PDB file of C-alpha atoms in Angstrom:
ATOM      1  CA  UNK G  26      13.500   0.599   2.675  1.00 46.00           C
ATOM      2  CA  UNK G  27      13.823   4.209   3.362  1.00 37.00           C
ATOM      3  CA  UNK G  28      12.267   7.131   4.978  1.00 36.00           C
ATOM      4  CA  UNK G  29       9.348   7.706   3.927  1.00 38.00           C
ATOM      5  CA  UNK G  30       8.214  11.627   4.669  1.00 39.00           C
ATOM      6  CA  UNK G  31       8.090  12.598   8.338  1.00 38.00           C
ATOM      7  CA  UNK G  32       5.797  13.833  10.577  1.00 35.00           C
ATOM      8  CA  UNK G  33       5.035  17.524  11.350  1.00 38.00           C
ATOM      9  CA  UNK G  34       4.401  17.366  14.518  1.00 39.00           C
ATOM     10  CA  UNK G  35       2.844  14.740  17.351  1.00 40.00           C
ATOM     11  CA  UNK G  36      -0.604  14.837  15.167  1.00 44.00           C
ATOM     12  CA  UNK G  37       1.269  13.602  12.251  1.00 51.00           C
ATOM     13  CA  UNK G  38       1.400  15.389   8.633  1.00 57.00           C
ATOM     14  CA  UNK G  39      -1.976  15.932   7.076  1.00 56.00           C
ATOM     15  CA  UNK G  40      -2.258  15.950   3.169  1.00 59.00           C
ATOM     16  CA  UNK G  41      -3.005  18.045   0.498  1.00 69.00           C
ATOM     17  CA  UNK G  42      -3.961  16.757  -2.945  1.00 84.00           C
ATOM     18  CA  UNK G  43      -1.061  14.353  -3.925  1.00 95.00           C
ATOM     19  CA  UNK G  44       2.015  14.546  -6.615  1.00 96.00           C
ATOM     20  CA  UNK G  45       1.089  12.007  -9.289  1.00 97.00           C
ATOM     21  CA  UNK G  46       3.156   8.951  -8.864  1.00 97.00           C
ATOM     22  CA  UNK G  47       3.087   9.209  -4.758  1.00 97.00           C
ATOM     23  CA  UNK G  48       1.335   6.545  -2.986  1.00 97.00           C
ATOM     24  CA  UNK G  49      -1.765   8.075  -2.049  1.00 97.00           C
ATOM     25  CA  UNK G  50      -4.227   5.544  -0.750  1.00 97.00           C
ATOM     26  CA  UNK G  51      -4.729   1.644   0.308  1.00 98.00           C
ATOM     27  CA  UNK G  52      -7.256  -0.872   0.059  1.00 96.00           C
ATOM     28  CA  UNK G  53      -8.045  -4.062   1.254  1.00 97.00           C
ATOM     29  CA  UNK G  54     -10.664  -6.329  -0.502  1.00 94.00           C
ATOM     30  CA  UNK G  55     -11.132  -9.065   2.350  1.00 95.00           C
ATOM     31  CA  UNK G  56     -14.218 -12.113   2.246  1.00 93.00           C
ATOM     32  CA  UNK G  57     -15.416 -10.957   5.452  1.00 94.00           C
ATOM     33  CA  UNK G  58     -15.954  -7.515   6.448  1.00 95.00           C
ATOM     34  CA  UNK G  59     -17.444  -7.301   9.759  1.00 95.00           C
ATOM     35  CA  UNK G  60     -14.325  -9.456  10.778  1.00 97.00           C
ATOM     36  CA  UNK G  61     -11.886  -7.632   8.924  1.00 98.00           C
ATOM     37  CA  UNK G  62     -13.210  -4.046  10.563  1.00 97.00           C
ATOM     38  CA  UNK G  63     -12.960  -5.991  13.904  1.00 98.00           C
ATOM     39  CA  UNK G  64      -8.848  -7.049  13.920  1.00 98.00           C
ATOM     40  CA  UNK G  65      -7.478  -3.308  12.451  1.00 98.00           C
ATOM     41  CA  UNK G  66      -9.974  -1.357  14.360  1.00 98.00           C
ATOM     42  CA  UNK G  67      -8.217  -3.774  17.474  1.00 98.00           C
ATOM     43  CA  UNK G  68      -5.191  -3.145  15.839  1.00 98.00           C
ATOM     44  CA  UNK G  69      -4.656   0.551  14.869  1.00 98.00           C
ATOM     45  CA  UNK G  70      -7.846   1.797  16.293  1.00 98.00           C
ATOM     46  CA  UNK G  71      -9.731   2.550  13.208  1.00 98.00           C
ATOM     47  CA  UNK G  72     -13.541   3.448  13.264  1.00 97.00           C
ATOM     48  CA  UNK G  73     -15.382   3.102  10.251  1.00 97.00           C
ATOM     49  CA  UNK G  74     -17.552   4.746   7.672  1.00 94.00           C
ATOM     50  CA  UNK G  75     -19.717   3.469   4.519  1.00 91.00           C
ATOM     51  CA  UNK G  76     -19.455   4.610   1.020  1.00 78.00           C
ATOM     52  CA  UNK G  77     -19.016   5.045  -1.839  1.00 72.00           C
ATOM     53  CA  UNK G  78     -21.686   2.676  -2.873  1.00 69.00           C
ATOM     54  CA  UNK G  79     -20.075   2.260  -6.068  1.00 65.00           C
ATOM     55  CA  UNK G  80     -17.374  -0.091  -5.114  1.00 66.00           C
ATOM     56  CA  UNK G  81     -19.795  -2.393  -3.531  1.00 75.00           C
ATOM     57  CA  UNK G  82     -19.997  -3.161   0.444  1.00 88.00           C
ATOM     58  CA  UNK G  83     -16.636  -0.838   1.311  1.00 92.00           C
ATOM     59  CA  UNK G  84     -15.737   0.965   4.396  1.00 95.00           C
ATOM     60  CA  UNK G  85     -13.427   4.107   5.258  1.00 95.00           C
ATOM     61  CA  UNK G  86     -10.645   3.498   7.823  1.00 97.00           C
ATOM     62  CA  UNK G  87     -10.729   6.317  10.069  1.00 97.00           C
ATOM     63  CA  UNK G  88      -7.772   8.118  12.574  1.00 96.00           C
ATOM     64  CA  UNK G  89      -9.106  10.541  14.465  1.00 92.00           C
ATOM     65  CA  UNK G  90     -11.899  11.458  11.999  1.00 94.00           C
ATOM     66  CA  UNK G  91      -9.138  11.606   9.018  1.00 94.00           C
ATOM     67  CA  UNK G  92      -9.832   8.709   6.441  1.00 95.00           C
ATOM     68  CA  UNK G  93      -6.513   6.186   6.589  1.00 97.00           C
ATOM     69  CA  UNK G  94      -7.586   3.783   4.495  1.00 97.00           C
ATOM     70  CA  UNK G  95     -10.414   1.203   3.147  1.00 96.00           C
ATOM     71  CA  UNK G  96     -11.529  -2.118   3.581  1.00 97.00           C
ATOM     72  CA  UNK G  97     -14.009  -3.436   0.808  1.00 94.00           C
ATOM     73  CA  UNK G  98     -15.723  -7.242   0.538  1.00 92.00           C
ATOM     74  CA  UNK G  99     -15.112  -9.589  -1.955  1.00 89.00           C
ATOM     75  CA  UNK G 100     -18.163 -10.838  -3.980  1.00 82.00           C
ATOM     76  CA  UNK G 101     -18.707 -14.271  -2.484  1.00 79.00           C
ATOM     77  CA  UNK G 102     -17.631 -16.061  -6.438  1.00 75.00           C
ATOM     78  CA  UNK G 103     -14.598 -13.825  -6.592  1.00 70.00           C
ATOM     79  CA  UNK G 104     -11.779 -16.434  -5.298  1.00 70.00           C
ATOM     80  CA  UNK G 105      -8.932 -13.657  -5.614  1.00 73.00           C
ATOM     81  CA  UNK G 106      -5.802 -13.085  -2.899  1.00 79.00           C
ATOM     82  CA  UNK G 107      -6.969 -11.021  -0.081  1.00 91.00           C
ATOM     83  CA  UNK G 108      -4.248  -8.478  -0.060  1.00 94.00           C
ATOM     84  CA  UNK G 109      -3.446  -4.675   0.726  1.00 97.00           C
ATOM     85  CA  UNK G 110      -3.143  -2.678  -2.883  1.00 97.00           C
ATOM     86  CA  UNK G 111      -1.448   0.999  -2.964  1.00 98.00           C
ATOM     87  CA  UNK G 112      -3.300   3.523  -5.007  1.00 98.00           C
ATOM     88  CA  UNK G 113      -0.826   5.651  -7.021  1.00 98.00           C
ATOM     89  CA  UNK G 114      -1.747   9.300  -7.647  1.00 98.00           C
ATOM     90  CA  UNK G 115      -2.812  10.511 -10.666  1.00 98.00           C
ATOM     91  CA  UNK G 116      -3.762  13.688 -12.986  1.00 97.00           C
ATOM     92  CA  UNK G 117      -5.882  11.778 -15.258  1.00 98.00           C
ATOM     93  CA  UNK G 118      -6.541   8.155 -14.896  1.00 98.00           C
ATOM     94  CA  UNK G 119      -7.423   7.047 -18.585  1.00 98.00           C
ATOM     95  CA  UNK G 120      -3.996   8.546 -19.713  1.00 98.00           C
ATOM     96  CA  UNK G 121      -2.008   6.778 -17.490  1.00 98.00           C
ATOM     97  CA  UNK G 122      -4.054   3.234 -17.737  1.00 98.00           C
ATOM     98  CA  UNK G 123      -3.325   3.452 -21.534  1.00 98.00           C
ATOM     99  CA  UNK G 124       0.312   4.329 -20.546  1.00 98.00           C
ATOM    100  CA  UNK G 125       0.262   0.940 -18.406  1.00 98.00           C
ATOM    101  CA  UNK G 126      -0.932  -1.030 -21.238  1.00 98.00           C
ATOM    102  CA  UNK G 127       1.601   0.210 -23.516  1.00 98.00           C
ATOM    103  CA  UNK G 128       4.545  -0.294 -21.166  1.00 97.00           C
ATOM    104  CA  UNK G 129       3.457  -3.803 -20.865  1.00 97.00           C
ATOM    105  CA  UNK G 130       1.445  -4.129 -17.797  1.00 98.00           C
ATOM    106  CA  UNK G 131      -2.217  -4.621 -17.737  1.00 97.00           C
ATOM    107  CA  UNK G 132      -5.536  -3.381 -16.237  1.00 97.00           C
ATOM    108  CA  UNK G 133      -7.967  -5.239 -14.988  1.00 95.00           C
ATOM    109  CA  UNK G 134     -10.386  -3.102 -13.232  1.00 93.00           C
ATOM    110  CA  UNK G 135     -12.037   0.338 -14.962  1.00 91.00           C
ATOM    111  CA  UNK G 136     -10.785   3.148 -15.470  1.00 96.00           C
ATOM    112  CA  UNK G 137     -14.242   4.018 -13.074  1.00 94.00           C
ATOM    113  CA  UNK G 138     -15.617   6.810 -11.238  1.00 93.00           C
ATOM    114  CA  UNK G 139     -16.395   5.843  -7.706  1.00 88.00           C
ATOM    115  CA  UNK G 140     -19.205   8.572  -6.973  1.00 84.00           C
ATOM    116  CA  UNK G 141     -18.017  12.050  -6.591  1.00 88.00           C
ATOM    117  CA  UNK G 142     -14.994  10.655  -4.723  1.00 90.00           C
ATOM    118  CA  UNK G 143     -12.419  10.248  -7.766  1.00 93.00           C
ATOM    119  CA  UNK G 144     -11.630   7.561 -10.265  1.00 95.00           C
ATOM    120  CA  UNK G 145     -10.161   4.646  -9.947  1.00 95.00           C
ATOM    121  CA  UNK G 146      -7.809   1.679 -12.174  1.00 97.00           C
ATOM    122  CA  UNK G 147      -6.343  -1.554 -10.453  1.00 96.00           C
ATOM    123  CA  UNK G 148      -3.940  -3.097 -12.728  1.00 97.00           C
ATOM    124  CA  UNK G 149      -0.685  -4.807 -12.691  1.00 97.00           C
ATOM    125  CA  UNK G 150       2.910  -4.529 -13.954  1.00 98.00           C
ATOM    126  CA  UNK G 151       4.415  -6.833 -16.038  1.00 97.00           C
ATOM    127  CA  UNK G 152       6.067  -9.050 -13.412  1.00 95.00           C
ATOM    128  CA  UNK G 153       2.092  -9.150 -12.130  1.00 95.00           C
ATOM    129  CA  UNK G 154       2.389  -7.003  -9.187  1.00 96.00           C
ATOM    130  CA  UNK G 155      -0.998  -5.279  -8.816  1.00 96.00           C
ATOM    131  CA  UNK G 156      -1.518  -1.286  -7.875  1.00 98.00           C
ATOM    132  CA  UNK G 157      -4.297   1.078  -8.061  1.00 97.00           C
ATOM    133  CA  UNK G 158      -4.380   4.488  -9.926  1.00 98.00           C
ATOM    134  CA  UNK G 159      -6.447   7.284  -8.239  1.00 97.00           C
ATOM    135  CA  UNK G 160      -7.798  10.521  -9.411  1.00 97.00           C
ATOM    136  CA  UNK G 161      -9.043  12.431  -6.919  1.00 95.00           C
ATOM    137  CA  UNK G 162     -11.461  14.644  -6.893  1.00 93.00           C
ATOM    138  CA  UNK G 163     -13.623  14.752  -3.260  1.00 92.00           C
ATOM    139  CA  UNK G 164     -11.464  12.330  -1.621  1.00 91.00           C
ATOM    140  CA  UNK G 165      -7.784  12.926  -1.900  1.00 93.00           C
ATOM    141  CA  UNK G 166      -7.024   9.658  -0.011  1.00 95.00           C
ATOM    142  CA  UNK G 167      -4.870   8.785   2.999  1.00 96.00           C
ATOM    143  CA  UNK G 168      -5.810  12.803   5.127  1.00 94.00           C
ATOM    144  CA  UNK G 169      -2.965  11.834   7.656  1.00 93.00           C
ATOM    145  CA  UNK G 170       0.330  10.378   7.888  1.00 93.00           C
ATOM    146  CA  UNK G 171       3.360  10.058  10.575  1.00 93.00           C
ATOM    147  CA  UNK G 172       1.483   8.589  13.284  1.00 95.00           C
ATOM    148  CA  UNK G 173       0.665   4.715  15.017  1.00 97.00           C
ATOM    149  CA  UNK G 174      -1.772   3.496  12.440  1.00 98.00           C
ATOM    150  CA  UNK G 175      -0.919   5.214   9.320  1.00 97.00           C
ATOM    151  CA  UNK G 176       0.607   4.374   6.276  1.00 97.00           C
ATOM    152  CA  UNK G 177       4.504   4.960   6.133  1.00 96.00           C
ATOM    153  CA  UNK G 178       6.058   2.916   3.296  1.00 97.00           C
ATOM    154  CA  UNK G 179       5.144   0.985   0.102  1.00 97.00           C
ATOM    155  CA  UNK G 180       7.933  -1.251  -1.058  1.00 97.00           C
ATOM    156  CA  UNK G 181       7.542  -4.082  -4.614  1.00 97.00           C
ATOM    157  CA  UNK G 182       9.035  -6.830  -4.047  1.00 96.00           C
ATOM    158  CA  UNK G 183      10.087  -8.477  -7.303  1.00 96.00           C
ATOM    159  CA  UNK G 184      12.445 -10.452  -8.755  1.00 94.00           C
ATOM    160  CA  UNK G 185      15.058  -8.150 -10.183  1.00 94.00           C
ATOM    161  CA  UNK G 186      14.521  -3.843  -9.654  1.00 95.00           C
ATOM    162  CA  UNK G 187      15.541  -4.148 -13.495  1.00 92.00           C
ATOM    163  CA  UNK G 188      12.361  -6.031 -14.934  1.00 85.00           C
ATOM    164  CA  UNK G 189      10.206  -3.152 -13.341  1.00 96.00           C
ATOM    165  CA  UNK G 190      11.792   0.193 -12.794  1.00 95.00           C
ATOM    166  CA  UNK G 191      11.713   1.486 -16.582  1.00 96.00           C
ATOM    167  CA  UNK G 192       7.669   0.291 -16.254  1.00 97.00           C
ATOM    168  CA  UNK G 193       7.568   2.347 -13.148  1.00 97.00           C
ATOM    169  CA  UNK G 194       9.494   5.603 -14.561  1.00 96.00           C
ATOM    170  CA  UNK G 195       7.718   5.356 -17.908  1.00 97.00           C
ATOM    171  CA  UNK G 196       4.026   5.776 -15.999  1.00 98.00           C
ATOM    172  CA  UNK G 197       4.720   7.502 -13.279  1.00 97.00           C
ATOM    173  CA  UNK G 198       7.565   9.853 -13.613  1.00 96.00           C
ATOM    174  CA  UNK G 199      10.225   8.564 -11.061  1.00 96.00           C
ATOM    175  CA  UNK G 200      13.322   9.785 -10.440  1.00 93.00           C
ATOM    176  CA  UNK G 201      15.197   6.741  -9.335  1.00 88.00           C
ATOM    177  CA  UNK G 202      17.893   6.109  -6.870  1.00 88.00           C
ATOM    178  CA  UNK G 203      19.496   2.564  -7.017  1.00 88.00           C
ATOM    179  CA  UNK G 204      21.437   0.962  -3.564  1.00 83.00           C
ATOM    180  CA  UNK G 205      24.670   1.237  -4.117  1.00 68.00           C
ATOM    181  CA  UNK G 206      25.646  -2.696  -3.731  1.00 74.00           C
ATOM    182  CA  UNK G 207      26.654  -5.668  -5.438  1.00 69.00           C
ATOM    183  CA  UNK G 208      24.601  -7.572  -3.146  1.00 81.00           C
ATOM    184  CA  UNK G 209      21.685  -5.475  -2.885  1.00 89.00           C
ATOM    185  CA  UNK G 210      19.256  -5.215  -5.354  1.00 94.00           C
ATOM    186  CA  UNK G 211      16.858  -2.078  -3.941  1.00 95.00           C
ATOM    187  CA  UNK G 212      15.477   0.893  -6.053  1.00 96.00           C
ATOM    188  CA  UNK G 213      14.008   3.973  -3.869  1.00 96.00           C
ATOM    189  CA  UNK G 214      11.265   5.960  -6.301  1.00 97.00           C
ATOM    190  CA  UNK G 215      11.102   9.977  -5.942  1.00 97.00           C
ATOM    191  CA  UNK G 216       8.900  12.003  -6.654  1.00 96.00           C
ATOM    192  CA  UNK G 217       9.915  15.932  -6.870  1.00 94.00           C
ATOM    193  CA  UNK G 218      13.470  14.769  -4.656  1.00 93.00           C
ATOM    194  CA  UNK G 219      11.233  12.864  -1.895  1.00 94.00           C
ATOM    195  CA  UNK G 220      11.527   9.505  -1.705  1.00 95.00           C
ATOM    196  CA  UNK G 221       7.949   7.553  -1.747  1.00 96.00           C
ATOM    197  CA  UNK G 222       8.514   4.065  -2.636  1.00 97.00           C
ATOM    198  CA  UNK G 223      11.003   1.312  -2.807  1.00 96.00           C
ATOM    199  CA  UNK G 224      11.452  -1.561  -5.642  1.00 97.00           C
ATOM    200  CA  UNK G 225      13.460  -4.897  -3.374  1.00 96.00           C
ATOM    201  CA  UNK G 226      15.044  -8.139  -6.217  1.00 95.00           C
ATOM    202  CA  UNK G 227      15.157 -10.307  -3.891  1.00 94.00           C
ATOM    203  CA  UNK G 228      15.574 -13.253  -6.929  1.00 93.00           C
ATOM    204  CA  UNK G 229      15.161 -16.711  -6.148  1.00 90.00           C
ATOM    205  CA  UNK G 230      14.370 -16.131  -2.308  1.00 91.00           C
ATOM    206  CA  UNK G 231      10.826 -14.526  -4.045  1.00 92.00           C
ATOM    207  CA  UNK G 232       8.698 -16.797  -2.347  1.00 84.00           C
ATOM    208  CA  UNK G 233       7.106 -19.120  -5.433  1.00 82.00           C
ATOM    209  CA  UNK G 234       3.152 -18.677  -4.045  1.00 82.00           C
ATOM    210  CA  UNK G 235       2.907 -15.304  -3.901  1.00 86.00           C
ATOM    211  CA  UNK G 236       5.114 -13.706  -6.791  1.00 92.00           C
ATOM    212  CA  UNK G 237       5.847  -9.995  -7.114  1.00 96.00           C
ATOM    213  CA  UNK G 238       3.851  -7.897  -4.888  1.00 96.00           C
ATOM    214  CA  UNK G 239       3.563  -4.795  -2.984  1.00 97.00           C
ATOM    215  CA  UNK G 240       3.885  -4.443   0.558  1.00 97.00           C
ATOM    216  CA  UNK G 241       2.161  -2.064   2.981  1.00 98.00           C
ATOM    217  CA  UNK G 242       4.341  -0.956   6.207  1.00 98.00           C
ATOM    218  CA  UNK G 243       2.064   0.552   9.005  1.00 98.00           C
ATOM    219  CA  UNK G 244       3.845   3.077  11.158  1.00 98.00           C
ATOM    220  CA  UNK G 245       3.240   1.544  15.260  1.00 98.00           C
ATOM    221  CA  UNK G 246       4.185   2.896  18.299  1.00 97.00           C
ATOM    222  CA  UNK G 247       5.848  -0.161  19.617  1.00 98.00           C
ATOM    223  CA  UNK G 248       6.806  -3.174  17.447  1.00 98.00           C
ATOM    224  CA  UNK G 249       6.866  -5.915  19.538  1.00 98.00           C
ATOM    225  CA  UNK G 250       3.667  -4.741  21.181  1.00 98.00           C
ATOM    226  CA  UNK G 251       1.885  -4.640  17.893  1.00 98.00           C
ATOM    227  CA  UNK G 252       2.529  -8.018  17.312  1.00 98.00           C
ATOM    228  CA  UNK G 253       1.483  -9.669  20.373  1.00 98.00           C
ATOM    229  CA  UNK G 254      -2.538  -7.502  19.501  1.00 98.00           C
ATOM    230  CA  UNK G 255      -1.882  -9.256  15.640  1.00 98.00           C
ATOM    231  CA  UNK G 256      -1.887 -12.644  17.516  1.00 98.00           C
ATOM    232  CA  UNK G 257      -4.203 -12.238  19.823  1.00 98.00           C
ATOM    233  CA  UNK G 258      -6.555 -10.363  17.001  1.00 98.00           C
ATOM    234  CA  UNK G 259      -5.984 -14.005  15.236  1.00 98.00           C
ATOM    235  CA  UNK G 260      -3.723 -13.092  12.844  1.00 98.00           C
ATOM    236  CA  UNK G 261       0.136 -14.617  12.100  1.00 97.00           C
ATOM    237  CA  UNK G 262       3.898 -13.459  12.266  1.00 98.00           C
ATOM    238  CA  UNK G 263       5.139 -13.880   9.222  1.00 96.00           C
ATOM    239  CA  UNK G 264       8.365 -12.113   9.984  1.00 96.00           C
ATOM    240  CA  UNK G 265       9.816 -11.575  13.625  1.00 97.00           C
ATOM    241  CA  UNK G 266      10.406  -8.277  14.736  1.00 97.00           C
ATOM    242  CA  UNK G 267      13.941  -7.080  14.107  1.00 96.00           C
ATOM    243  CA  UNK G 268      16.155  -3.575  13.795  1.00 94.00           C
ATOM    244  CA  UNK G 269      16.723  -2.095  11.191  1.00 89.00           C
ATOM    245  CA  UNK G 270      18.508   1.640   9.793  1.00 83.00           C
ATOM    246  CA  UNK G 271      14.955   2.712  10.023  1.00 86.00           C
ATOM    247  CA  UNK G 272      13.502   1.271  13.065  1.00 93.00           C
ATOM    248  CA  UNK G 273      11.764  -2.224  13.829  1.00 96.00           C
ATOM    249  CA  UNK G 274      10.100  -3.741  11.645  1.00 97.00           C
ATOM    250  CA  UNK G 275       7.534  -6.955  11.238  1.00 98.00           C
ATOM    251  CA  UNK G 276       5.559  -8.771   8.989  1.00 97.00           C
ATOM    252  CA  UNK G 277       2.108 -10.052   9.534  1.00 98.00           C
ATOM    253  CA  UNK G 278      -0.973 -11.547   7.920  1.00 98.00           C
ATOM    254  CA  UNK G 279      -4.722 -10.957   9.319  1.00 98.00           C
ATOM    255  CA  UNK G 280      -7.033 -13.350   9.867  1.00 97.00           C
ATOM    256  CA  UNK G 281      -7.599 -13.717   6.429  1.00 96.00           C
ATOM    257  CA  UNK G 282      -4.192 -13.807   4.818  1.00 96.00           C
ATOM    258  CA  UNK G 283      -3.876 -10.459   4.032  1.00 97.00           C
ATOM    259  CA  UNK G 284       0.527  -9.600   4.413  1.00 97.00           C
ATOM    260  CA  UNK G 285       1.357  -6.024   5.569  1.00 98.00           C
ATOM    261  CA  UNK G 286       4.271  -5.204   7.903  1.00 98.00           C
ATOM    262  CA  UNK G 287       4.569  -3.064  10.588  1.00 98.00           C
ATOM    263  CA  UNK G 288       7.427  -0.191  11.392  1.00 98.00           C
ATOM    264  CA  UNK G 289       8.684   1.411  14.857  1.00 96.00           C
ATOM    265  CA  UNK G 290      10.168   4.573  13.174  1.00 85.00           C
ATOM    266  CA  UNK G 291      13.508   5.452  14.503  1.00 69.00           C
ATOM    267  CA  UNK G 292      12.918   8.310  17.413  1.00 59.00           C
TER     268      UNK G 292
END
């Protein structure tokens, strides 16, 4: 993992309309959404807002009135992973789905419009990992960044960086930036010289019921803290806290399953 953008200041850095390729927004599709509110509103202290119809029963994540992130509900027949998905920015949505088909991944969901807010794809690469595409056009997604509660890092974990990062290039326009280690299989994506991403081969330790997939670190003011509220919110430690070259970091699952970690920036 690396840095992911800093803050501006002690209110964090609010965003303008996103680069195309930069993670710019994060969903969670979860069975029960009254519940769901209840454990990240305990946890990050979100409030809530409705809309856009479109996507069903969904609500807005918000931080201090700036829209985080959103929590939809499943469709009581839909038996799919509850997980958290990163949107990736783009210019035009139907151009880069057809780019994701032809690079060998797949799309499963639209392209769609989702009211006057933007428009949308969910699809996968071709190890399976799934991502949105968004194209915004009233909401430009995650408003603020660089504080407790926010957003700081997207990282795939796959296999091997190798199966994935020409998909990832190809569609999105990366400029890549491999670890350099024999033992250490980690890709950082840029986009315009800032890295926004990461790409972990992690081979054989990939655990077999989950496969490749994309994890959401949420920035916290205090690790260890934050997990004691994820237990007593009922959710699980998946992954003690420990220290790392970019502060200490956890992984968790909600109530439902759902894996994100969380990250103590380095002051």
């Amino acid at each position: 993992m690396t840095e992911a953008g800093g803050s501006t200041g002690p209110f964090g850095a609010a965003h303008a309309r996103y680069a195309p390729g930069t993670p710019c927004w994060v969903s969670l599709m979860a069975h029960g959404l009254t519940a769901t509110q209840d454990f990240y509103g305990g946890l990050f202290g979100w409030e809530f807002q409705p809309g856009p119809h479109q996507l069903g029963p969904y609500m807005r994540a918000l931080l201090d009135g700036q829209e985080v992130a959103g929590i939809g509900q499943l469709a009581p027949d839909r038996h799919l992973p509850v997980a958290w998905t990163p949107y990736l920015a783009s210019d035009d949505v139907d151009t880069t789905a057809e780019t994701v088909r032809l690079c060998g991944g797949t799309i499963g969901v639209g392209p769609l419009d989702a009211s006057a807010a933007g428009r949308l794809a969910i699809g996968s690469d071709p190890s399976g990992a799934v991502f949105g595409v968004w194209q915004a056009a009233a909401h430009i997604g995650t408003g603020i960044t660089g504080v407790p509660g926010t957003p700081a890092w997207y990282e795939l974990t796959t296999f091997e960086t190798a199966g994935v990062r020409k998909f990832y290039e190809t569609v999105f326009g990366y400029d890549e930036e491999a670890a350099v280690s024999a033992d250490f299989d980690y890709v950082t994506l840029n986009v315009a010289g800032r890295p926004v991403a990461g790409i972990h081969g992690v081979g054989p330790a990939l655990p077999r019921d989950q496969g490749p997939h994309w994890t959401t670190y949420f920035e916290v003011a205090d690790t260890d803290a934050a997990l004691a509220q994820v237990v007593g919110l009922g959710g699980h430690v998946l992954e003690p806290a420990r220290d790392s070259a970019h502060g200490r970091v956890a992984t968790v699952a909600d109530p439902e399953g759902a894996r994100f970690s969380l990250l103590q920036g380095v002051r």
